[in-house]
Short mmCIF file of C-alpha atoms and ligand atoms in Angstrom, two decimals:
data_model
loop_
_atom_site.label_atom_id
_atom_site.label_comp_id
_atom_site.label_asym_id
_atom_site.label_seq_id
_atom_site.Cartn_x
_atom_site.Cartn_y
_atom_site.Cartn_z
CA UNK A 102 0.00 0.00 0.00
CA UNK A 103 1.38 3.38 -1.02
CA UNK A 104 1.60 6.11 1.58
CA UNK A 105 0.95 9.75 0.89
CA UNK A 106 4.11 11.58 1.87
CA UNK A 107 4.36 15.32 2.22
CA UNK A 108 7.50 15.89 0.20
CA UNK A 109 8.06 19.30 1.75
CA UNK A 110 8.34 17.95 5.26
CA UNK A 111 10.89 15.37 6.18
CA UNK A 112 9.77 12.83 8.73
CA UNK A 113 12.14 11.28 11.22
CA UNK A 114 11.55 7.70 10.16
CA UNK A 115 13.23 4.49 11.18
CA UNK A 116 16.14 4.13 13.53
CA UNK A 117 19.81 4.95 13.36
CA UNK A 118 20.55 1.25 13.48
CA UNK A 119 18.60 0.84 10.22
CA UNK A 120 20.32 3.83 8.65
CA UNK A 121 23.75 2.61 9.83
CA UNK A 122 25.44 5.82 8.66
CA UNK A 123 29.09 6.50 7.91
CA UNK A 124 30.24 9.18 10.35
CA UNK A 125 33.35 11.35 10.33
CA UNK A 126 33.93 13.53 13.39
CA UNK A 127 35.41 16.94 12.60
CA UNK A 128 37.30 18.32 15.57
CA UNK A 129 39.63 21.24 16.31
CA UNK A 130 39.70 24.33 18.45
CA UNK A 131 37.22 27.18 18.11
CA UNK A 132 38.06 29.05 14.90
CA UNK A 133 40.28 26.28 13.48
CA UNK A 134 38.12 26.20 10.31
CA UNK A 135 35.85 23.19 10.89
CA UNK A 136 32.73 24.77 9.39
CA UNK A 137 34.63 26.28 6.45
CA UNK A 138 36.25 22.99 5.45
CA UNK A 139 33.05 20.97 6.01
CA UNK A 140 31.30 23.15 3.40
CA UNK A 141 34.00 22.14 0.89
CA UNK A 142 33.79 18.44 1.76
CA UNK A 143 30.00 18.49 1.32
CA UNK A 144 30.35 19.93 -2.20
CA UNK A 145 32.80 17.29 -3.38
CA UNK A 146 32.12 14.14 -1.42
CA UNK A 147 28.36 13.95 -0.82
CA UNK A 148 28.40 14.16 2.97
CA UNK A 149 25.79 16.00 5.00
CA UNK A 150 27.30 18.53 7.42
CA UNK A 151 25.92 18.58 10.95
CA UNK A 152 27.45 21.20 13.24
CA UNK A 153 26.63 20.53 16.89
CA UNK A 154 27.00 24.26 17.62
CA UNK A 155 24.61 25.19 14.78
CA UNK A 156 22.05 22.64 16.02
CA UNK A 157 22.28 24.04 19.56
CA UNK A 158 21.90 27.63 18.30
CA UNK A 159 18.85 26.57 16.23
CA UNK A 160 17.39 24.95 19.35
CA UNK A 161 17.74 28.25 21.23
CA UNK A 162 15.99 30.10 18.38
CA UNK A 163 13.17 27.55 18.22
CA UNK A 164 12.03 28.59 21.70
CA UNK A 165 12.65 25.12 23.16
CA UNK A 166 12.38 24.64 26.91
CA UNK A 167 16.14 24.03 27.00
CA UNK A 168 16.88 27.26 25.13
CA UNK A 169 17.84 29.40 28.10
CA UNK A 170 20.10 26.72 29.57
CA UNK A 171 21.83 26.17 26.21
CA UNK A 172 22.24 29.90 25.64
CA UNK A 173 23.78 30.44 29.07
CA UNK A 174 26.21 27.58 28.62
CA UNK A 175 27.34 28.78 25.18
CA UNK A 176 27.90 32.31 26.51
CA UNK A 177 30.11 30.79 29.21
CA UNK A 178 31.96 28.60 26.69
CA UNK A 179 30.75 25.49 28.54
CA UNK A 180 29.70 22.19 26.99
CA UNK A 181 25.97 21.45 26.98
CA UNK A 182 24.94 18.10 28.57
CA UNK A 183 25.37 15.27 26.06
CA UNK A 184 21.76 14.16 26.29
CA UNK A 185 20.59 17.41 24.68
CA UNK A 186 23.18 17.50 21.89
CA UNK A 187 22.87 13.81 21.04
CA UNK A 188 19.09 14.08 20.67
CA UNK A 189 19.60 16.93 18.20
CA UNK A 190 22.22 14.99 16.23
CA UNK A 191 20.09 11.83 16.12
CA UNK A 192 17.05 13.76 14.97
CA UNK A 193 19.03 15.58 12.29
CA UNK A 194 20.51 12.33 10.93
CA UNK A 195 17.14 10.59 10.77
CA UNK A 196 15.33 13.57 9.23
CA UNK A 197 18.04 14.03 6.63
CA UNK A 198 18.17 10.44 5.48
CA UNK A 199 21.65 10.64 3.94
CA UNK A 200 23.95 7.87 5.14
CA UNK A 201 27.20 9.93 5.27
CA UNK A 202 27.61 12.62 7.90
CA UNK A 203 30.32 15.04 8.94
CA UNK A 204 29.68 15.68 12.63
CA UNK A 205 31.40 18.99 13.36
CA UNK A 206 32.28 20.10 16.88
CA UNK A 207 31.24 16.84 18.52
CA UNK A 208 32.32 14.95 20.66
CA UNK A 209 33.82 17.81 22.65
CA UNK A 210 34.41 15.95 25.89
CA UNK A 211 34.60 12.42 27.23
CA UNK A 212 30.94 12.52 28.28
CA UNK A 213 29.89 13.47 24.71
CA UNK A 214 32.01 10.66 23.30
CA UNK A 215 30.91 7.88 25.63
CA UNK A 216 27.23 8.84 25.57
CA UNK A 217 27.10 9.04 21.75
CA UNK A 218 28.72 5.62 21.47
CA UNK A 219 26.35 4.12 24.04
CA UNK A 220 23.19 5.65 22.58
CA UNK A 221 23.84 5.38 18.83
CA UNK A 222 26.32 2.47 18.68
CA UNK A 223 28.05 4.47 15.93
CA UNK A 224 31.85 4.35 15.64
CA UNK A 225 33.37 7.11 13.50
CA UNK A 226 35.21 5.98 10.36
CA UNK A 227 37.90 8.49 11.29
CA UNK A 228 38.39 11.83 13.02
CA UNK A 229 39.58 14.94 11.17
CA UNK A 230 41.59 17.13 13.50
CA UNK A 231 42.24 20.71 12.49
CA UNK A 232 45.35 21.74 14.36
CA UNK A 233 45.82 25.50 14.70
CA UNK A 234 47.59 27.88 17.07
CA UNK A 235 45.60 29.83 19.66
CA UNK A 236 46.89 33.12 18.19
CA UNK A 237 45.53 32.29 14.73
CA UNK A 238 42.23 30.94 16.09
CA UNK A 239 41.74 34.07 18.19
CA UNK A 240 42.37 36.29 15.16
CA UNK A 241 39.82 34.33 13.11
CA UNK A 242 37.15 34.30 15.81
CA UNK A 243 37.42 38.03 16.43
CA UNK A 244 37.01 38.56 12.67
CA UNK A 245 34.20 36.02 12.13
CA UNK A 246 31.40 38.60 12.14
CA UNK A 247 28.51 36.19 12.50
CA UNK A 248 27.08 38.06 15.47
CA UNK A 249 27.82 35.17 17.81
CA UNK A 250 27.50 35.89 21.52
CA UNK A 251 30.53 33.70 22.24
CA UNK A 252 32.95 35.38 19.80
CA UNK A 253 34.23 37.90 22.35
CA UNK A 254 37.66 37.76 23.91
CA UNK A 255 36.42 36.79 27.38
CA UNK A 256 34.38 33.80 26.15
CA UNK A 257 37.04 32.87 23.57
CA UNK A 258 39.61 32.41 26.37
CA UNK A 259 37.17 30.15 28.25
CA UNK A 260 36.51 28.12 25.08
CA UNK A 261 40.26 27.65 24.53
CA UNK A 262 40.63 26.31 28.07
CA UNK A 263 37.69 23.92 27.62
CA UNK A 264 39.25 22.74 24.34
CA UNK A 265 42.61 22.08 26.06
CA UNK A 266 41.17 20.41 29.14
CA UNK A 267 38.17 18.51 27.74
CA UNK A 268 38.33 18.20 23.96
CA UNK A 269 42.01 17.36 23.37
CA UNK A 270 41.70 14.21 25.53
CA UNK A 271 38.96 12.98 23.16
CA UNK A 272 41.30 13.51 20.21
CA UNK A 273 44.01 11.63 22.15
CA UNK A 274 41.56 8.78 22.72
CA UNK A 275 40.89 8.42 18.99
CA UNK A 276 44.58 8.87 18.23
CA UNK A 277 45.34 5.84 20.38
CA UNK A 278 42.91 3.90 18.17
CA UNK A 279 44.68 5.09 15.00
CA UNK A 280 41.66 7.09 13.88
CA UNK A 281 42.96 10.66 13.83
CA UNK A 282 43.83 12.44 10.57
CA UNK A 283 45.65 15.57 11.71
CA UNK A 284 45.75 18.59 9.43
CA UNK A 285 47.81 21.76 9.73
CA UNK A 286 44.89 24.21 9.76
CA UNK A 287 46.98 27.36 10.17
CA UNK A 288 47.42 27.72 6.40
CA UNK A 289 45.14 29.47 3.86
CA UNK A 290 41.72 27.85 3.27
CA UNK A 291 42.63 26.40 -0.15
CA UNK A 292 45.85 24.84 1.11
CA UNK A 293 44.09 23.27 4.07
CA UNK A 294 41.46 21.88 1.71
CA UNK A 295 44.11 20.23 -0.46
CA UNK A 296 45.15 18.20 2.58
CA UNK A 297 41.53 17.47 3.48
CA UNK A 298 40.72 16.31 -0.05
CA UNK A 299 43.63 13.87 -0.03
CA UNK A 300 42.10 12.17 2.98
CA UNK A 301 38.64 11.75 1.41
CA UNK A 302 39.76 10.79 -2.08
CA UNK A 303 39.90 7.07 -2.78
CA UNK A 304 43.48 5.92 -2.65
CA UNK A 305 45.16 4.93 -5.93
CA UNK A 306 47.11 2.17 -4.32
CA UNK A 307 49.81 0.64 -6.44
CA UNK A 308 49.97 -3.10 -6.69
CA UNK A 309 53.29 -3.44 -4.94
N1 LIG B 109 42.36 28.64 6.69
C1 LIG B 109 41.80 29.81 7.07
N2 LIG B 109 42.51 30.95 7.02
C2 LIG B 109 41.95 32.13 7.40
N3 LIG B 109 40.68 32.27 7.85
C3 LIG B 109 39.92 31.15 7.93
C4 LIG B 109 40.43 29.87 7.55
N4 LIG B 109 39.46 28.94 7.74
C5 LIG B 109 38.39 29.62 8.23
N5 LIG B 109 38.65 30.93 8.32
C6 LIG B 109 37.77 31.99 8.86
O1 LIG B 109 37.90 31.90 10.28
C7 LIG B 109 36.63 32.00 10.92
C8 LIG B 109 36.34 30.71 11.69
O2 LIG B 109 36.16 29.65 10.74
P1 LIG B 109 35.06 28.51 10.99
O3 LIG B 109 35.05 27.64 9.79
O4 LIG B 109 33.78 29.13 11.44
O5 LIG B 109 35.78 27.73 12.21
P2 LIG B 109 35.21 26.74 13.33
O6 LIG B 109 33.94 26.14 12.80
O7 LIG B 109 36.29 25.73 13.54
O8 LIG B 109 35.00 27.60 14.53
C9 LIG B 109 35.63 32.31 9.81
O9 LIG B 109 35.45 33.70 9.71
C10 LIG B 109 36.30 31.75 8.55
O10 LIG B 109 35.92 32.47 7.40
N1 LIG B 110 29.34 19.17 21.30
C1 LIG B 110 29.10 20.46 21.55
C2 LIG B 110 29.36 21.45 20.56
C3 LIG B 110 29.13 22.77 20.86
N2 LIG B 110 28.65 23.11 22.08
C4 LIG B 110 28.45 24.52 22.46
C5 LIG B 110 29.65 25.01 23.27
C6 LIG B 110 30.50 25.65 22.21
O1 LIG B 110 31.39 26.60 22.76
C7 LIG B 110 29.42 26.29 21.35
C8 LIG B 110 29.82 26.66 19.96
O2 LIG B 110 30.22 25.50 19.26
P1 LIG B 110 30.66 25.59 17.73
O3 LIG B 110 31.12 24.25 17.29
O4 LIG B 110 29.61 26.25 16.92
O5 LIG B 110 31.92 26.58 17.85
P2 LIG B 110 33.17 26.70 16.90
O6 LIG B 110 32.68 26.44 15.50
O7 LIG B 110 34.18 25.68 17.33
O8 LIG B 110 33.68 28.10 17.07
O9 LIG B 110 28.36 25.35 21.33
C9 LIG B 110 28.41 22.14 23.03
O10 LIG B 110 28.01 22.46 24.13
N3 LIG B 110 28.62 20.82 22.75
MG1 LIG B 111 31.98 26.04 13.60
#
């Protein structure tokens, strides 16, 4: 029996287990260029880009009951409880229906990592790590001009500390599993993308 489907509205159908998506985590400090490079990857390699920060900001705008809590945490540079962020990521994956996702800015701490694994049973294929100096990231964030409440020097310093203390250990964890692809993100956008592309392109392996 055929079902009438409203093509304009995507339904969150099925489960993540059915979808069994390919996931690449895109990590790096604030301002390292995660969002910029994800836009390039989407154009060439057919992934869907999900930024945890964008999903949280959309949740604030939607007037959700968690909005005030999320907004306060972002202003303080703190990491929102995993439960909230994981629900948003799960919903976005199921609504979208693609089976290849770049998850940008997540997992940002050990709690994010362990909870995502426990809830979704998804293991990332690999982790892109954009490595960039604090000086360069600070310059970029202060010039970003997206009207973000957290792109001020006081919050930026807090975000750098959270990255050092909470996010780098997650990258170390994946590094110990051989999953990290580290990229020098301090170079111009096009140069960084050349390195990114080489990671996503199928390898032309020589027979011996
Ligand atoms: N390689 C680069 N060189 C200079 N500026 C960059 C580079 N990559 C991104 N930017 C700029 O820096 C700011 C932060 O980039 P963004 O992609 O939003 O980083 P993230 O998502 O990691 O915080 C943006 O204004 C962006 O245009
Ligand atoms: N996994 C995540 C990702 C982001 N957040 C919150 C806390 C972060 O400082 C803000 C902004 O994240 P976002 O990835 O958009 O920031 P950057 O692109 O790294 O500058 O959102 C979170 O609580 N948990
Ligand atoms: Mg970003």
